[in-house]
């Protein structure tokens, strides 16, 4: 259908994703709502919350609502193995504690957060707002689902794949 | 260090990721080794394997070594809750069974597999080789960790971010 005359670029090598675009995508553009429990909540509560909200990682808040810890499915699975006291065991016993938590900020670049997820071998990290040197408010979450969505959006939103359209 | 004379492109808007490159990345370029258990193995065995191999998803093989099921951390957590019989309970009772498993093939495009992970809301899928209409050999695995790595590689390998080099 295309004319075979004149100066004409086939477009094959021309379809490109501007790197500038990826470099400008920040955490705040992609973060989702954090799922939290209190430090005094039981392991049983945390497991219920995990199933109810269908998330892989839960953040734990202290009495002042600041970030105190993180619970992964792995932490909860380990705790539940052969344990009868899940309802009386507080999550504070099994959580990963501050300051051993990898966090990110709303203005961080998504690509940098992707690297952090890979390097630290974690599935999710909290988006925090630093209120004081030791007080972090949890305002969002970034997971490997977020980063997978970003990759799909990058291709879909701006430059749909031909395979998708015509297959 | 660059000469300030002549025809010269600043490169600022020119830094681009060729879409062709992303479109050509296939499952076989990124798949990792699958972690498997047998259908007759116990839930306890599967949990041990999950911790030992540090994976979020395990594939279950039948007696002929074909794909029979999938186990997620969520499945194992659900099973372990209040259950005393993990060592005598076969994984076949709790696994997601074929044909209800989302699979992919080594020549599938990674970007298509990313979409499948998001649409099906799953964390991982097996890379299979179809031996007969109902027999699938498991030859690899793709997870949301794989897709996050792909995104990082896409930027890093070919067009390093300036932030990275000079910060």
Short mmCIF file of C-alpha atoms in Angstrom, two decimals:
data_model
loop_
_atom_site.label_atom_id
_atom_site.label_comp_id
_atom_site.label_asym_id
_atom_site.label_seq_id
_atom_site.Cartn_x
_atom_site.Cartn_y
_atom_site.Cartn_z
CA UNK A 1 0.00 0.00 0.00
CA UNK A 2 2.98 2.28 0.58
CA UNK A 3 4.39 4.23 -2.38
CA UNK A 4 7.64 2.78 -3.66
CA UNK A 5 9.02 6.08 -4.88
CA UNK A 6 10.91 8.99 -3.43
CA UNK A 7 12.91 9.28 -0.24
CA UNK A 8 11.18 7.05 2.17
CA UNK A 9 12.08 5.57 5.49
CA UNK A 10 10.76 2.06 5.99
CA UNK A 11 10.32 2.68 9.69
CA UNK A 12 11.63 -0.71 10.65
CA UNK A 13 14.59 0.59 12.56
CA UNK A 14 12.84 3.85 13.38
CA UNK A 15 10.37 2.64 15.99
CA UNK A 16 11.99 3.70 19.20
CA UNK A 17 11.13 4.31 22.80
CA UNK A 18 12.58 7.63 23.87
CA UNK A 19 14.93 6.94 26.76
CA UNK A 20 14.08 10.39 28.09
CA UNK A 21 10.58 9.12 28.69
CA UNK A 22 11.73 6.19 30.79
CA UNK A 23 14.18 8.42 32.63
CA UNK A 24 11.38 10.75 33.61
CA UNK A 25 9.09 8.13 35.11
CA UNK A 26 9.14 8.50 38.87
CA UNK A 27 7.86 6.47 41.78
CA UNK A 28 4.91 8.83 42.33
CA UNK A 29 3.68 8.04 38.80
CA UNK A 30 3.44 4.32 39.55
CA UNK A 31 3.15 3.74 43.30
CA UNK A 32 0.17 1.84 44.62
CA UNK A 33 -1.57 2.01 47.99
CA UNK A 34 0.41 0.42 50.84
CA UNK A 35 -1.13 -2.38 52.87
CA UNK A 36 -0.25 -2.05 56.55
CA UNK A 37 -0.72 -3.68 59.95
CA UNK A 38 0.21 -2.46 63.42
CA UNK A 39 3.27 -3.69 65.30
CA UNK A 40 0.97 -5.12 67.97
CA UNK A 41 -1.19 -7.03 65.46
CA UNK A 42 -0.81 -10.82 65.43
CA UNK A 43 0.86 -12.93 62.76
CA UNK A 44 -2.60 -14.38 62.16
CA UNK A 45 -3.97 -10.87 61.47
CA UNK A 46 -1.14 -10.21 59.04
CA UNK A 47 -1.78 -13.46 57.16
CA UNK A 48 -5.50 -12.63 56.95
CA UNK A 49 -4.68 -9.15 55.64
CA UNK A 50 -2.29 -10.62 53.08
CA UNK A 51 -4.98 -12.92 51.69
CA UNK A 52 -7.73 -10.31 51.90
CA UNK A 53 -5.72 -7.63 50.09
CA UNK A 54 -3.92 -10.14 47.89
CA UNK A 55 -0.47 -8.61 48.35
CA UNK A 56 2.93 -10.21 48.76
CA UNK A 57 4.35 -7.68 51.21
CA UNK A 58 2.84 -5.89 54.21
CA UNK A 59 4.33 -2.90 56.01
CA UNK A 60 4.23 -2.68 59.79
CA UNK A 61 3.57 0.64 61.55
CA UNK A 62 4.52 1.61 65.10
CA UNK A 63 2.27 3.41 67.58
CA UNK A 64 3.06 6.77 65.92
CA UNK A 65 2.13 5.32 62.49
CA UNK A 66 5.74 5.36 61.31
CA UNK A 67 7.38 2.52 59.41
CA UNK A 68 8.61 -0.12 61.86
CA UNK A 69 8.96 -3.25 59.74
CA UNK A 70 8.19 -5.31 56.65
CA UNK A 71 6.55 -8.73 56.35
CA UNK A 72 6.92 -10.89 53.26
CA UNK A 73 4.96 -14.03 52.36
CA UNK A 74 8.15 -15.91 53.13
CA UNK A 75 8.26 -14.47 56.68
CA UNK A 76 4.65 -15.46 57.26
CA UNK A 77 5.10 -18.93 55.78
CA UNK A 78 8.14 -19.53 58.00
CA UNK A 79 6.18 -18.38 61.08
CA UNK A 80 3.16 -20.49 60.28
CA UNK A 81 5.12 -23.73 59.94
CA UNK A 82 4.20 -25.88 62.86
CA UNK A 83 3.24 -22.89 64.93
CA UNK A 84 0.05 -23.03 66.96
CA UNK A 85 0.24 -19.58 68.47
CA UNK A 86 -0.24 -17.38 65.41
CA UNK A 87 -3.07 -15.44 67.06
CA UNK A 88 -1.04 -14.52 70.11
CA UNK A 89 2.28 -13.89 68.35
CA UNK A 90 2.80 -10.20 67.44
CA UNK A 91 4.21 -9.45 63.98
CA UNK A 92 7.05 -7.50 65.62
CA UNK A 93 8.69 -10.85 66.46
CA UNK A 94 9.03 -11.97 62.85
CA UNK A 95 9.21 -8.77 60.79
CA UNK A 96 12.32 -7.27 59.18
CA UNK A 97 12.99 -4.15 61.22
CA UNK A 98 14.03 -0.61 60.49
CA UNK A 99 16.76 0.41 59.67
CA UNK A 100 17.22 -2.82 57.69
CA UNK A 101 14.45 -1.92 55.25
CA UNK A 102 15.07 -0.73 51.71
CA UNK A 103 12.82 2.24 51.02
CA UNK A 104 12.21 4.68 48.18
CA UNK A 105 10.87 8.20 47.82
CA UNK A 106 8.14 9.56 45.57
CA UNK A 107 10.59 11.47 43.37
CA UNK A 108 13.00 8.54 42.86
CA UNK A 109 13.32 7.31 39.29
CA UNK A 110 11.44 4.07 38.66
CA UNK A 111 14.45 2.63 36.84
CA UNK A 112 16.60 3.18 39.93
CA UNK A 113 13.99 1.47 42.10
CA UNK A 114 13.98 -1.49 39.67
CA UNK A 115 17.71 -1.83 40.23
CA UNK A 116 17.22 -1.69 43.98
CA UNK A 117 14.64 -4.50 43.83
CA UNK A 118 17.04 -6.69 41.86
CA UNK A 119 20.17 -5.88 43.89
CA UNK A 120 18.48 -6.36 47.27
CA UNK A 121 16.55 -9.42 46.04
CA UNK A 122 13.26 -8.15 47.40
CA UNK A 123 9.75 -8.18 45.96
CA UNK A 124 8.52 -4.81 47.15
CA UNK A 125 9.54 -1.62 48.90
CA UNK A 126 7.66 1.09 50.73
CA UNK A 127 7.44 4.62 49.38
CA UNK A 128 8.18 6.81 52.36
CA UNK A 129 8.08 10.40 53.45
CA UNK A 130 10.90 11.22 55.87
CA UNK A 131 9.43 13.17 58.78
CA UNK A 132 12.62 13.16 60.86
CA UNK A 133 15.92 11.25 60.68
CA UNK A 134 14.25 8.15 62.13
CA UNK A 135 10.60 8.66 61.33
CA UNK A 136 9.24 7.49 58.00
CA UNK A 137 5.61 7.78 56.98
CA UNK A 138 4.55 5.07 54.51
CA UNK A 139 2.74 6.66 51.56
CA UNK A 140 2.88 3.95 48.91
CA UNK A 141 4.37 0.72 47.63
CA UNK A 142 6.36 -0.37 44.59
CA UNK A 143 6.47 -4.06 43.72
CA UNK A 144 7.74 -6.23 40.89
CA UNK A 145 4.16 -6.13 39.59
CA UNK A 146 4.54 -2.34 39.31
CA UNK A 147 7.76 -2.69 37.33
CA UNK A 148 6.25 -5.33 35.03
CA UNK A 149 3.31 -2.97 34.37
CA UNK A 150 5.74 -0.18 33.60
CA UNK A 151 7.45 -2.29 30.95
CA UNK A 152 4.11 -3.16 29.36
CA UNK A 153 2.95 0.47 29.45
CA UNK A 154 6.19 1.63 27.92
CA UNK A 155 5.49 -0.40 24.83
CA UNK A 156 1.70 -0.25 24.77
CA UNK A 157 0.77 3.25 25.62
CA UNK A 158 2.97 5.03 23.21
CA UNK A 159 4.04 2.58 20.59
CA UNK A 160 1.74 -0.44 20.32
CA UNK A 161 3.45 -3.60 19.15
CA UNK A 162 2.45 -4.68 15.67
CA UNK A 163 2.27 -8.29 16.81
CA UNK A 164 -0.50 -7.29 19.17
CA UNK A 165 -2.57 -5.50 16.61
CA UNK A 166 -2.56 -8.05 13.85
CA UNK A 167 -2.04 -11.45 15.39
CA UNK B 1 36.10 16.36 25.84
CA UNK B 2 33.91 16.47 22.74
CA UNK B 3 34.84 18.89 19.95
CA UNK B 4 32.60 21.93 19.88
CA UNK B 5 32.78 22.40 16.15
CA UNK B 6 31.06 20.96 13.12
CA UNK B 7 27.76 19.14 12.85
CA UNK B 8 27.16 17.65 16.18
CA UNK B 9 24.15 16.16 17.85
CA UNK B 10 23.93 16.88 21.57
CA UNK B 11 22.36 13.52 22.17
CA UNK B 12 19.95 14.78 24.78
CA UNK B 13 16.82 13.97 22.85
CA UNK B 14 18.63 11.32 20.87
CA UNK B 15 19.09 8.78 23.63
CA UNK B 16 16.56 6.19 22.70
CA UNK B 17 15.90 2.55 23.25
CA UNK B 18 15.27 0.91 19.91
CA UNK B 19 11.84 -0.65 20.11
CA UNK B 20 13.07 -3.28 17.69
CA UNK B 21 15.43 -4.44 20.37
CA UNK B 22 12.67 -4.93 22.94
CA UNK B 23 10.47 -6.56 20.32
CA UNK B 24 13.17 -9.08 19.60
CA UNK B 25 13.77 -10.21 23.16
CA UNK B 26 12.32 -13.65 23.59
CA UNK B 27 11.64 -15.94 26.52
CA UNK B 28 14.66 -18.11 25.71
CA UNK B 29 16.93 -15.06 26.18
CA UNK B 30 15.74 -14.52 29.75
CA UNK B 31 14.30 -17.74 31.17
CA UNK B 32 15.80 -19.16 34.34
CA UNK B 33 15.99 -22.72 35.57
CA UNK B 34 12.65 -24.14 36.80
CA UNK B 35 12.36 -25.45 40.34
CA UNK B 36 10.21 -28.58 40.46
CA UNK B 37 8.76 -31.20 42.79
CA UNK B 38 6.91 -34.43 42.07
CA UNK B 39 3.15 -34.77 42.35
CA UNK B 40 3.64 -37.32 45.09
CA UNK B 41 5.95 -35.08 47.14
CA UNK B 42 4.54 -33.66 50.35
CA UNK B 43 3.54 -30.06 51.01
CA UNK B 44 6.33 -30.05 53.56
CA UNK B 45 8.84 -31.06 50.83
CA UNK B 46 7.56 -28.26 48.61
CA UNK B 47 7.92 -25.66 51.37
CA UNK B 48 11.47 -26.88 52.07
CA UNK B 49 12.31 -26.65 48.37
CA UNK B 50 10.83 -23.16 48.18
CA UNK B 51 13.04 -21.94 51.03
CA UNK B 52 16.11 -23.82 49.85
CA UNK B 53 15.89 -22.54 46.27
CA UNK B 54 14.46 -19.18 47.35
CA UNK B 55 11.76 -19.09 44.69
CA UNK B 56 8.18 -17.88 44.84
CA UNK B 57 6.71 -20.51 42.52
CA UNK B 58 7.33 -24.26 42.15
CA UNK B 59 6.20 -26.44 39.26
CA UNK B 60 4.83 -29.92 39.89
CA UNK B 61 5.67 -32.81 37.57
CA UNK B 62 3.70 -36.02 37.05
CA UNK B 63 5.17 -39.52 36.86
CA UNK B 64 6.16 -38.94 33.22
CA UNK B 65 7.92 -35.67 34.16
CA UNK B 66 5.28 -33.58 32.44
CA UNK B 67 3.78 -30.41 33.92
CA UNK B 68 0.95 -31.33 36.29
CA UNK B 69 0.58 -28.27 38.51
CA UNK B 70 1.88 -25.05 40.00
CA UNK B 71 2.43 -24.09 43.65
CA UNK B 72 2.70 -20.48 44.79
CA UNK B 73 3.84 -19.20 48.18
CA UNK B 74 0.21 -18.29 48.74
CA UNK B 75 -0.90 -21.90 48.16
CA UNK B 76 1.70 -23.16 50.61
CA UNK B 77 0.88 -20.52 53.21
CA UNK B 78 -2.82 -21.41 52.99
CA UNK B 79 -2.02 -25.10 53.38
CA UNK B 80 0.31 -24.58 56.32
CA UNK B 81 -2.22 -22.58 58.34
CA UNK B 82 -3.25 -24.71 61.24
CA UNK B 83 -2.36 -27.87 59.39
CA UNK B 84 -0.46 -30.58 61.22
CA UNK B 85 -0.20 -33.03 58.37
CA UNK B 86 2.10 -31.22 55.96
CA UNK B 87 4.45 -34.20 55.73
CA UNK B 88 1.74 -36.62 54.72
CA UNK B 89 -0.22 -34.28 52.47
CA UNK B 90 0.77 -34.59 48.77
CA UNK B 91 1.15 -31.34 46.82
CA UNK B 92 -1.38 -32.64 44.28
CA UNK B 93 -4.14 -31.72 46.78
CA UNK B 94 -3.31 -28.02 46.92
CA UNK B 95 -1.69 -27.24 43.55
CA UNK B 96 -3.28 -25.39 40.64
CA UNK B 97 -3.76 -28.07 38.00
CA UNK B 98 -3.35 -28.32 34.28
CA UNK B 99 -5.07 -27.14 32.10
CA UNK B 100 -5.63 -24.12 34.39
CA UNK B 101 -1.99 -23.08 34.19
CA UNK B 102 -0.75 -20.16 32.14
CA UNK B 103 2.37 -21.23 30.23
CA UNK B 104 4.76 -19.73 27.72
CA UNK B 105 7.11 -21.02 25.03
CA UNK B 106 10.77 -20.28 24.44
CA UNK B 107 10.10 -18.26 21.30
CA UNK B 108 7.37 -16.07 22.83
CA UNK B 109 8.16 -12.38 23.07
CA UNK B 110 9.09 -11.27 26.58
CA UNK B 111 6.80 -8.26 26.28
CA UNK B 112 3.84 -10.57 25.58
CA UNK B 113 4.73 -12.69 28.60
CA UNK B 114 4.85 -9.51 30.73
CA UNK B 115 1.27 -8.77 29.67
CA UNK B 116 0.23 -12.31 30.52
CA UNK B 117 1.71 -11.99 34.04
CA UNK B 118 -0.23 -8.75 34.62
CA UNK B 119 -3.51 -9.91 33.06
CA UNK B 120 -3.57 -13.25 34.87
CA UNK B 121 -2.29 -11.69 38.11
CA UNK B 122 0.38 -14.32 38.58
CA UNK B 123 3.99 -14.07 39.72
CA UNK B 124 5.57 -16.65 37.44
CA UNK B 125 4.92 -18.99 34.56
CA UNK B 126 6.61 -22.11 33.28
CA UNK B 127 8.39 -22.18 29.93
CA UNK B 128 7.19 -25.37 28.30
CA UNK B 129 7.90 -27.60 25.36
CA UNK B 130 4.72 -29.18 24.00
CA UNK B 131 5.39 -32.87 23.44
CA UNK B 132 1.78 -33.79 22.63
CA UNK B 133 -1.58 -31.98 22.97
CA UNK B 134 -1.63 -32.71 26.71
CA UNK B 135 2.02 -33.27 27.52
CA UNK B 136 4.19 -30.31 28.44
CA UNK B 137 7.82 -30.58 29.41
CA UNK B 138 8.96 -27.78 31.76
CA UNK B 139 12.17 -26.23 30.46
CA UNK B 140 12.33 -22.89 32.26
CA UNK B 141 10.60 -20.21 34.28
CA UNK B 142 9.79 -16.53 33.83
CA UNK B 143 8.94 -14.45 36.90
CA UNK B 144 8.34 -10.80 37.73
CA UNK B 145 11.99 -10.75 38.79
CA UNK B 146 12.90 -11.68 35.21
CA UNK B 147 10.81 -8.85 33.81
CA UNK B 148 12.26 -6.34 36.27
CA UNK B 149 15.77 -7.44 35.23
CA UNK B 150 14.81 -7.00 31.59
CA UNK B 151 13.77 -3.41 32.23
CA UNK B 152 17.04 -2.68 34.02
CA UNK B 153 19.08 -4.36 31.26
CA UNK B 154 17.25 -2.43 28.60
CA UNK B 155 18.52 0.82 30.04
CA UNK B 156 21.86 -0.33 31.44
CA UNK B 157 23.35 -2.62 28.90
CA UNK B 158 22.99 -0.48 25.85
CA UNK B 159 22.42 3.04 27.03
CA UNK B 160 23.63 3.58 30.58
CA UNK B 161 21.76 6.26 32.49
CA UNK B 162 23.85 9.33 33.09
CA UNK B 163 22.65 9.43 36.69
CA UNK B 164 24.30 6.08 37.21
CA UNK B 165 27.66 6.99 35.75
CA UNK B 166 28.27 10.27 37.46
CA UNK B 167 26.36 10.25 40.73
#
